[in-house]
CSV table of C-alpha atoms in Angstrom, one decimal:
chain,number,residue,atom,x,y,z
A,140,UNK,CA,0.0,0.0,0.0
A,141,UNK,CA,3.0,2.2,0.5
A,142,UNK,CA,4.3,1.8,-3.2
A,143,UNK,CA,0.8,2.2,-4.3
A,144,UNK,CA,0.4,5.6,-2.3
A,145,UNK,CA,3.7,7.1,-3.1
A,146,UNK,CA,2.5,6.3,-6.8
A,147,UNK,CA,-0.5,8.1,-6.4
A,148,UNK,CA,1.0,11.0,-5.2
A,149,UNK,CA,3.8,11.1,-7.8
A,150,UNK,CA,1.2,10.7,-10.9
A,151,UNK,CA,-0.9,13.6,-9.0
A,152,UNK,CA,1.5,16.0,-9.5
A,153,UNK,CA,1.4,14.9,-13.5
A,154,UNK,CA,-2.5,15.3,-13.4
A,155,UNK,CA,-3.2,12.0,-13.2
A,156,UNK,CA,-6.0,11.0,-11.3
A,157,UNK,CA,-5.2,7.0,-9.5
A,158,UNK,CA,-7.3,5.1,-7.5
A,159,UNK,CA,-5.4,2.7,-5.4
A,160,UNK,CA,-7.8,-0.8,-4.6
A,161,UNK,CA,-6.2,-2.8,-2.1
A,162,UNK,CA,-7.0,-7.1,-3.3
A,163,UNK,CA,-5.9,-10.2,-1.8
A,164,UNK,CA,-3.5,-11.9,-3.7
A,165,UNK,CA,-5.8,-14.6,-5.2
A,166,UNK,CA,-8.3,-12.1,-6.5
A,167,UNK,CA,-5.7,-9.9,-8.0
A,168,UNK,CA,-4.6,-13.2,-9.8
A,169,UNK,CA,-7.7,-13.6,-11.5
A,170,UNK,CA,-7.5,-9.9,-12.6
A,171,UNK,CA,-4.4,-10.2,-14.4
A,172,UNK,CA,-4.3,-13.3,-15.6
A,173,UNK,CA,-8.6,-14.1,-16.4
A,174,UNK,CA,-10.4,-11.2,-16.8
A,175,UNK,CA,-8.0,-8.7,-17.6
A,176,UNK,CA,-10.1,-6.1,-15.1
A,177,UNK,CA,-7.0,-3.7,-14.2
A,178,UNK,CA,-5.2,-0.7,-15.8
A,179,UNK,CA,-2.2,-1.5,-13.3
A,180,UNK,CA,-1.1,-3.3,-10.6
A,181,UNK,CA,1.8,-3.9,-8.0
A,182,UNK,CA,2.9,-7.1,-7.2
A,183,UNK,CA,5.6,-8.6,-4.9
A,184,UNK,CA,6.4,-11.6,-7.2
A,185,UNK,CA,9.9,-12.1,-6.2
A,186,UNK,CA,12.3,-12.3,-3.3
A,187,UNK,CA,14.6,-9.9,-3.7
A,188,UNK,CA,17.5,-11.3,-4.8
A,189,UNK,CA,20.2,-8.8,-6.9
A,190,UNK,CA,20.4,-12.1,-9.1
A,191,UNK,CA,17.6,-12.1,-11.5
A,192,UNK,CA,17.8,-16.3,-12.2
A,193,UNK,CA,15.5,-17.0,-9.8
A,194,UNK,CA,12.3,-14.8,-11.0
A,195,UNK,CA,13.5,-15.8,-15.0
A,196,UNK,CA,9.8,-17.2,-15.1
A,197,UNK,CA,8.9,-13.3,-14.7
A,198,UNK,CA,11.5,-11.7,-16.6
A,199,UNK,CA,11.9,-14.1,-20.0
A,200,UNK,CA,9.3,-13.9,-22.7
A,201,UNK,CA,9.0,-17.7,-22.3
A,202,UNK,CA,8.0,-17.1,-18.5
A,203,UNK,CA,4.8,-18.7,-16.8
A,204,UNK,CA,4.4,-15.6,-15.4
A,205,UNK,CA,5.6,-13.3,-18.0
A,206,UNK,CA,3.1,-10.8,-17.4
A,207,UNK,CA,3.7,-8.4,-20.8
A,208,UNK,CA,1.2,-8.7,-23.5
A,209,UNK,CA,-0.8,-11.9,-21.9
A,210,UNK,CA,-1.3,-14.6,-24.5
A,211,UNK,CA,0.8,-13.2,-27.3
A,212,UNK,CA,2.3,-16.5,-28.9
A,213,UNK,CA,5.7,-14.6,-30.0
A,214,UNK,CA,7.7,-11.3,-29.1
A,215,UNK,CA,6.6,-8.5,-30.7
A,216,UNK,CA,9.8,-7.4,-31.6
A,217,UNK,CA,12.8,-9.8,-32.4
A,218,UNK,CA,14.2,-8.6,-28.7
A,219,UNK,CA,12.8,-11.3,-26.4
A,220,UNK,CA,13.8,-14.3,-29.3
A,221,UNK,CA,16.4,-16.2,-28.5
A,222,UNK,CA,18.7,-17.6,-31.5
């Protein structure tokens, strides 16, 4: 709620008006990954760690969690592909 508030307050001062919904963690699943019912949202999905391996399944394009342009079947772009 912190993030989200500082956030708030930071897009304010661009004009932008936020409305920060507080959701348990299964719920704002469903959002994201079903019904698409969000403009943005702030996740803890990883533990920290300055080495990225261990959240690859967020970061790679391949990722079960990869949460960029849900459902696409390829990159966009030839930047995620792998050769």
């Amino acid at each position: 709620m912190k993030m989200a508030t500082l956030l708030q307050d930071d897009l304010s001062h661009l004009g932008m008006q936020v409305h920060v919904c507080h959701s348990n963690f299964a719920p704002m699943i469903d959002r994201v990954f079903q019904s698409f019912d969000y403009d943005a949202a702030i996740m803890g999905l990883g533990g920290g760690d300055a080495d990225p391996n261990p959240e690859m399944n967020v970061w790679a394009f391949s990722g079960t969690s990869h949460l960029w342009h849900l459902g696409e079947t390829k990159p966009a772009t030839g930047l995620g592909a792998r050769t």
